Amino acid sequence: MTKKRRQRGGAFLMAALAAALLTGCGGGTEKSVKSIKIGVTVYDQYDTFISQMMNMFTTYASQKEEETGVGINVEILDASGSQITQNEQVRTLIEKGCDVICVNLVDRTEPTTITDIAEKNEVPIVFFNRELVAEDLERWNQLYYVGADAFQSGIMQGELAADAFLRDPSLDKNGDGVFQYIVLEGEAGHQDAIVRTEYAINTLMEQGVEVEKLGYAIANWKRAQAQTKTTSMLSQFGSQIELIVANNDDMALGAIDALKAEEIPREDWPAIFGIDGTKEGLAAVKSGEMNATVYNDKEGQALQMLNLVYALATESGLEDISLEDGKYIRLPYSKVTQETEGQTEKGTS
Ligand code: BGC
């Protein structure tokens, strides 16, 4: 890499991170220590999974700073759902001297402006969670992606639902041998929404469960939207619904909110499955309100992203990072049921 490393004065350790979060990428001025500056832009800071992942990212950055003595300044910006805003944020972060930028794309089909600016300024980009198409990642050799394999989460969710149906005859409320379901989908066009739904339902069928789709709704990963959409499907299909397949935990929780608001007796609830294992999702699995979820390893993704960013920014240790096709890091999902809950979460406070 040819980029000149900027040796600026940096604030120290925890203070540096705290200051960076408040004031941006600019470091302190007292001493000349080696420090790195990491810019992050997220598609929506109110997304539960993303905000919990970012908490872990800043925690790991502080730990790395303590371990290595290298100042790590992190600035996290919220694109608030606008790709145009996000493009500008990347430009600003580069002007502020960030060594590497992590981008949670608003529109995963529109990375071109960002990759062009990054290449021109020779600042590596680590995309995460919202996966761009492979050809876009090939546009420059300093583009990376950290995430997970969407199809694996769909398969696991389908297996969990099949297992529940085959083990518990009471889930087949009308006794017709068919699992009648509705789906709550994430954003249209998001790799995880498309793939999770398809694989979850196909897996259910492959496991020998006959299914019937009653309806679906796009709730954009959001709990409140899922509550509204579930309420309307409850009024349309009522007790015919035996299964709610949600593309993430927040939407599964929204479905639970709807069931509670409609005062549907607990024993009449359909089976509900989520994906993510957010704090709130895990609590719902623990209490039995959600039948199961699939853990989307936010800690693993945050840690691997931090390690990659650190290696790129310090130009050291990249050889120790295992990259698929020289560009990808994907963390595996895992199943969480009431029996296994508690063994899963890896470090959120
Ligand atoms: C998560 C969702 C999240 C979305 C944001 C998905 O991988 O499962 O909870 O809303 O990413 O892009």
Coordinates of C-alpha atoms and ligand atoms in Angstrom, one line a residue:
M1 CA 0.0 0.0 0.0
T2 CA 1.4 3.4 -0.9
K3 CA -0.6 5.6 1.3
K4 CA 1.4 7.8 3.6
R5 CA 0.6 7.0 7.1
R6 CA -0.4 10.0 9.1
Q7 CA 1.5 10.3 12.3
R8 CA -0.6 12.6 14.3
G9 CA -0.7 13.3 18.0
G10 CA -3.2 11.0 19.6
A11 CA -5.1 10.9 22.8
F12 CA -4.5 7.7 24.8
L13 CA -6.3 4.5 25.5
M14 CA -9.9 4.6 26.6
A15 CA -9.9 8.4 26.6
A16 CA -9.0 8.4 22.9
L17 CA -12.0 6.3 22.0
A18 CA -14.4 8.2 24.2
A19 CA -13.1 11.5 22.8
A20 CA -13.4 10.2 19.3
L21 CA -16.9 9.1 19.7
L22 CA -17.8 12.6 20.9
T23 CA -15.7 14.7 18.7
G24 CA -14.9 12.8 15.6
C25 CA -11.8 11.5 14.0
G26 CA -9.4 14.3 15.0
G27 CA -7.0 13.1 17.7
G28 CA -5.5 15.0 20.6
T29 CA -2.4 17.1 20.4
E30 CA -0.3 16.6 23.4
K31 CA 2.0 13.8 22.3
S32 CA 3.1 12.1 19.2
V33 CA 2.1 8.5 19.6
K34 CA 1.2 6.1 16.9
S35 CA -2.5 6.1 16.4
I36 CA -5.0 5.0 13.9
K37 CA -8.3 6.6 12.9
I38 CA -11.3 4.4 11.9
G39 CA -14.4 5.9 10.3
V40 CA -17.7 4.0 10.4
T41 CA -21.0 4.8 8.7
V42 CA -24.1 2.8 9.4
Y43 CA -27.3 2.7 7.4
D44 CA -29.5 3.3 10.5
Q45 CA -28.3 3.8 14.0
Y46 CA -31.6 2.7 15.4
D47 CA -31.4 -0.8 13.9
T48 CA -31.1 -3.1 16.9
F49 CA -28.6 -5.6 15.5
I50 CA -26.4 -2.9 14.0
S51 CA -26.3 -0.8 17.2
Q52 CA -25.5 -3.9 19.3
M53 CA -22.8 -4.8 16.9
M54 CA -21.3 -1.2 17.0
N55 CA -21.3 -1.4 20.8
M56 CA -19.1 -4.5 20.6
F57 CA -16.9 -2.9 17.9
T58 CA -16.1 0.1 20.2
T59 CA -15.5 -2.3 23.1
Y60 CA -13.1 -4.3 21.1
A61 CA -11.4 -1.2 19.9
S62 CA -10.7 -0.1 23.5
Q63 CA -9.4 -3.5 24.3
K64 CA -7.1 -3.5 21.3
E65 CA -5.8 -0.1 22.2
E66 CA -5.0 -1.3 25.7
E67 CA -3.3 -4.5 24.4
T68 CA -1.2 -2.8 21.7
G69 CA -0.7 0.8 23.0
V70 CA -1.7 2.1 19.6
G71 CA -4.3 4.8 19.9
I72 CA -7.5 3.8 18.1
N73 CA -9.9 6.7 17.3
V74 CA -13.3 5.5 16.1
E75 CA -15.9 7.8 14.7
I76 CA -19.3 6.3 14.0
L77 CA -21.8 8.2 11.7
D78 CA -25.5 7.5 11.0
A79 CA -26.5 7.7 7.3
S80 CA -30.2 7.7 8.4
G81 CA -31.3 5.7 5.5
S82 CA -29.8 8.0 2.8
Q83 CA -27.2 6.7 0.4
I84 CA -26.4 10.3 -0.6
T85 CA -25.7 11.2 3.0
Q86 CA -23.5 8.2 3.4
N87 CA -21.4 9.0 0.3
E88 CA -20.8 12.5 1.8
Q89 CA -19.9 10.9 5.1
V90 CA -17.3 8.8 3.5
R91 CA -15.8 11.8 1.8
T92 CA -15.7 13.7 5.1
L93 CA -14.2 10.8 7.0
I94 CA -11.4 10.6 4.4
E95 CA -10.8 14.3 4.6
K96 CA -10.6 14.0 8.4
G97 CA -7.8 11.5 7.9
C98 CA -9.3 8.1 8.6
D99 CA -7.0 5.3 7.7
V100 CA -9.8 2.8 7.0
I101 CA -13.5 3.2 6.7
C102 CA -16.2 0.6 7.6
V103 CA -19.4 1.0 5.5
N104 CA -22.8 -0.5 6.3
L105 CA -24.3 0.4 3.0
V106 CA -27.7 2.0 2.8
D107 CA -28.3 0.7 -0.7
R108 CA -26.2 -2.4 -1.3
T109 CA -26.5 -1.9 -5.0
E110 CA -25.0 1.6 -4.9
P111 CA -21.4 1.3 -3.7
T112 CA -19.8 2.9 -6.7
T113 CA -19.5 6.5 -5.4
I114 CA -17.9 5.2 -2.2
T115 CA -15.5 2.8 -3.9
D116 CA -14.4 5.5 -6.4
I117 CA -13.6 8.1 -3.6
A118 CA -11.8 5.4 -1.6
E119 CA -9.7 4.2 -4.5
K120 CA -8.8 7.8 -5.5
N121 CA -7.6 8.5 -1.9
E122 CA -6.2 5.0 -1.3
V123 CA -8.3 4.4 1.8
P124 CA -9.4 0.8 2.2
I125 CA -13.1 0.1 2.8
V126 CA -14.5 -2.7 4.9
F127 CA -18.2 -3.2 4.0
F128 CA -20.2 -5.0 6.5
N129 CA -23.6 -6.6 7.1
R130 CA -25.2 -5.3 3.9
E131 CA -23.5 -7.3 1.2
L132 CA -22.7 -5.8 -2.2
V133 CA -22.6 -7.9 -5.3
A134 CA -19.3 -9.7 -5.9
E135 CA -18.4 -7.7 -9.0
D136 CA -18.6 -4.5 -7.0
L137 CA -16.2 -5.9 -4.4
E138 CA -13.8 -6.7 -7.2
R139 CA -13.6 -3.1 -8.4
W140 CA -10.5 -2.4 -6.3
N141 CA -8.1 -4.6 -4.3
Q142 CA -8.6 -2.7 -1.0
L143 CA -12.3 -3.6 -0.6
Y144 CA -13.4 -6.2 1.9
Y145 CA -16.6 -7.6 3.4
V146 CA -17.5 -8.8 6.8
G147 CA -20.8 -10.6 7.5
A148 CA -22.4 -14.0 7.5
D149 CA -23.9 -16.5 5.0
A150 CA -27.6 -15.6 4.8
F151 CA -28.6 -19.0 3.5
Q152 CA -27.2 -20.7 6.6
S153 CA -29.5 -18.7 8.9
G154 CA -32.5 -19.6 6.7
I155 CA -31.7 -23.3 6.8
M156 CA -31.3 -23.2 10.6
Q157 CA -34.5 -21.3 11.1
G158 CA -36.3 -23.9 8.9
E159 CA -34.8 -26.8 10.8
L160 CA -35.8 -25.3 14.1
A161 CA -39.4 -24.8 12.9
A162 CA -39.6 -28.3 11.4
D163 CA -38.2 -29.8 14.6
A164 CA -40.8 -28.0 16.7
F165 CA -43.7 -29.0 14.4
L166 CA -42.6 -32.6 14.3
R167 CA -42.1 -32.9 18.0
D168 CA -45.1 -30.9 19.3
P169 CA -48.5 -31.9 17.7
S170 CA -50.2 -29.0 19.5
L171 CA -48.5 -26.5 17.0
D172 CA -50.8 -28.0 14.3
K173 CA -53.8 -26.2 15.8
N174 CA -56.4 -27.4 13.3
G175 CA -54.9 -30.9 13.1
D176 CA -54.7 -31.0 9.3
G177 CA -51.0 -32.0 9.2
V178 CA -50.1 -28.8 7.5
F179 CA -48.1 -25.9 9.1
Q180 CA -50.0 -22.7 8.0
Y181 CA -47.6 -19.7 8.2
I182 CA -47.1 -16.0 7.6
V183 CA -43.7 -14.4 6.9
L184 CA -42.4 -11.1 8.2
E185 CA -39.7 -9.9 5.8
G186 CA -36.9 -7.5 6.1
E187 CA -36.2 -4.8 3.6
A188 CA -36.9 -5.6 0.0
G189 CA -33.6 -6.2 -1.8
H190 CA -31.5 -7.0 1.3
Q191 CA -29.6 -10.2 0.9
D192 CA -30.7 -11.5 4.3
A193 CA -34.4 -11.0 3.6
I194 CA -34.5 -12.6 0.3
V195 CA -32.4 -15.6 1.1
R196 CA -33.6 -16.3 4.7
T197 CA -37.2 -16.6 3.7
E198 CA -36.5 -18.8 0.8
Y199 CA -34.2 -21.2 2.7
A200 CA -36.3 -21.3 5.8
I201 CA -39.4 -22.4 3.9
N202 CA -37.6 -24.8 1.6
T203 CA -35.9 -26.4 4.6
L204 CA -39.2 -26.9 6.3
M205 CA -40.5 -28.8 3.3
E206 CA -37.3 -30.8 2.9
Q207 CA -37.6 -31.9 6.5
G208 CA -41.0 -33.4 5.6
V209 CA -43.3 -30.6 6.9
E210 CA -46.2 -29.7 4.6
V211 CA -46.6 -25.9 4.7
E212 CA -49.2 -23.4 3.5
K213 CA -48.5 -19.8 3.1
L214 CA -51.3 -17.6 4.3
G215 CA -49.6 -14.2 3.8
Y216 CA -46.5 -12.1 4.2
A217 CA -45.6 -8.6 4.9
I218 CA -42.4 -6.5 4.6
A219 CA -41.7 -4.9 7.9
N220 CA -38.2 -3.6 7.1
W221 CA -36.5 -5.3 10.1
K222 CA -38.5 -3.0 12.5
R223 CA -40.4 -4.1 15.5
A224 CA -43.2 -1.5 15.3
Q225 CA -43.8 -2.1 11.6
A226 CA -44.0 -5.9 12.3
Q227 CA -46.5 -5.3 15.1
T228 CA -48.8 -3.3 12.7
K229 CA -48.5 -5.8 9.9
T230 CA -49.1 -8.8 12.2
T231 CA -52.1 -7.1 13.7
S232 CA -53.6 -6.8 10.2
M233 CA -52.7 -10.4 9.3
L234 CA -54.3 -11.6 12.6
S235 CA -57.5 -9.8 11.7
Q236 CA -57.4 -11.5 8.2
F237 CA -56.4 -15.0 9.2
G238 CA -57.0 -15.2 12.9
S239 CA -56.4 -18.6 14.5
Q240 CA -55.5 -20.1 11.1
I241 CA -51.9 -18.8 11.7
E242 CA -49.8 -21.6 13.2
L243 CA -46.4 -20.3 12.5
I244 CA -44.7 -16.9 12.2
V245 CA -41.4 -16.9 10.4
A246 CA -39.6 -13.6 10.9
N247 CA -36.4 -12.6 9.1
N248 CA -35.1 -11.1 12.3
D249 CA -35.7 -11.0 16.1
D250 CA -37.0 -7.4 16.1
M251 CA -39.9 -8.4 13.8
A252 CA -40.6 -11.6 15.7
L253 CA -40.8 -9.4 18.8
G254 CA -43.2 -7.1 16.9
A255 CA -45.4 -10.1 16.2
I256 CA -45.4 -11.0 19.9
D257 CA -46.3 -7.4 20.7
A258 CA -49.3 -7.8 18.3
L259 CA -50.4 -11.0 20.0
K260 CA -50.3 -9.4 23.4
A261 CA -52.0 -6.2 22.3
E262 CA -54.8 -8.4 20.7
E263 CA -55.0 -10.2 24.0
I264 CA -54.7 -13.6 22.3
P265 CA -54.4 -16.2 25.1
R266 CA -50.8 -17.5 25.3
E267 CA -51.9 -21.1 24.6
D268 CA -53.4 -20.0 21.3
W269 CA -50.3 -18.2 20.0
P270 CA -48.7 -19.5 16.8
A271 CA -45.1 -20.7 16.9
I272 CA -42.7 -17.8 16.4
F273 CA -39.1 -18.0 15.1
G274 CA -36.6 -15.1 14.7
I275 CA -33.0 -14.6 13.7
D276 CA -30.2 -12.6 15.4
G277 CA -30.2 -13.4 19.1
T278 CA -30.3 -9.8 20.1
K279 CA -30.5 -9.2 23.8
E280 CA -34.3 -8.8 23.6
G281 CA -34.6 -11.8 21.2
L282 CA -32.7 -14.1 23.6
A283 CA -34.8 -12.9 26.5
A284 CA -37.9 -13.9 24.5
V285 CA -36.5 -17.3 23.8
K286 CA -35.6 -17.7 27.4
S287 CA -39.1 -16.8 28.5
G288 CA -40.6 -19.1 25.9
E289 CA -42.5 -16.4 24.0
M290 CA -40.3 -16.9 21.0
N291 CA -39.8 -20.6 20.1
A292 CA -36.3 -20.2 18.9
T293 CA -33.9 -17.9 17.1
V294 CA -30.7 -18.2 15.1
Y295 CA -27.6 -16.4 16.4
N296 CA -26.1 -13.8 14.1
D297 CA -22.7 -13.5 15.7
K298 CA -22.4 -9.7 16.2
E299 CA -19.5 -10.2 18.6
G300 CA -17.6 -12.3 16.1
Q301 CA -18.3 -9.9 13.2
A302 CA -17.3 -6.9 15.3
L303 CA -14.1 -8.5 16.5
Q304 CA -13.1 -9.8 13.0
M305 CA -13.9 -6.4 11.5
L306 CA -11.7 -4.6 14.2
N307 CA -8.8 -7.0 13.6
L308 CA -9.0 -6.5 9.8
V309 CA -9.3 -2.8 10.1
Y310 CA -6.3 -2.7 12.6
A311 CA -4.2 -4.8 10.2
L312 CA -5.1 -2.6 7.3
A313 CA -4.5 0.7 9.2
T314 CA -1.2 -0.4 10.7
E315 CA -0.1 -2.3 7.6
S316 CA 0.8 -5.3 9.8
G317 CA -0.6 -8.8 10.5
L318 CA -2.9 -9.0 7.4
E319 CA -1.4 -12.4 6.7
D320 CA -2.8 -13.7 10.1
I321 CA -6.3 -12.8 9.0
S322 CA -8.1 -15.5 7.2
L323 CA -9.9 -14.0 4.2
E324 CA -12.1 -16.0 1.8
D325 CA -11.1 -15.1 -1.7
G326 CA -8.8 -12.5 -0.2
K327 CA -11.8 -10.3 0.6
Y328 CA -14.5 -11.9 2.7
I329 CA -14.9 -12.8 6.4
R330 CA -18.0 -14.6 7.2
L331 CA -19.0 -15.8 10.6
P332 CA -21.2 -18.9 11.2
Y333 CA -24.7 -18.7 12.6
S334 CA -25.9 -21.0 15.4
K335 CA -29.2 -22.2 16.7
V336 CA -30.7 -21.0 20.0
T337 CA -33.5 -22.7 21.8
Q338 CA -34.8 -22.4 25.3
E339 CA -32.4 -25.2 26.3
T340 CA -29.3 -23.7 24.8
E341 CA -30.1 -20.0 25.5
G342 CA -27.4 -18.6 27.9
Q343 CA -24.6 -20.5 26.2
T344 CA -24.8 -18.2 23.2
E345 CA -24.3 -14.6 23.9
K346 CA -20.6 -13.8 23.9
G347 CA -20.0 -10.6 25.7
T348 CA -22.7 -8.0 25.5
S349 CA -23.2 -6.4 28.8
Ligands
BGC1 C1 -30.0 -8.5 10.7 C2 -31.1 -7.6 10.9 C3 -30.7 -6.2 10.6 C4 -30.1 -6.1 9.2 C5 -29.6 -4.7 8.9 C6 -29.5 -8.4 9.3 O1 -28.4 -9.2 9.1 O2 -30.4 -9.8 10.9 O3 -31.6 -7.6 12.2 O4 -31.8 -5.3 10.7 O5 -29.1 -7.0 9.0 O6 -28.9 -4.6 7.6

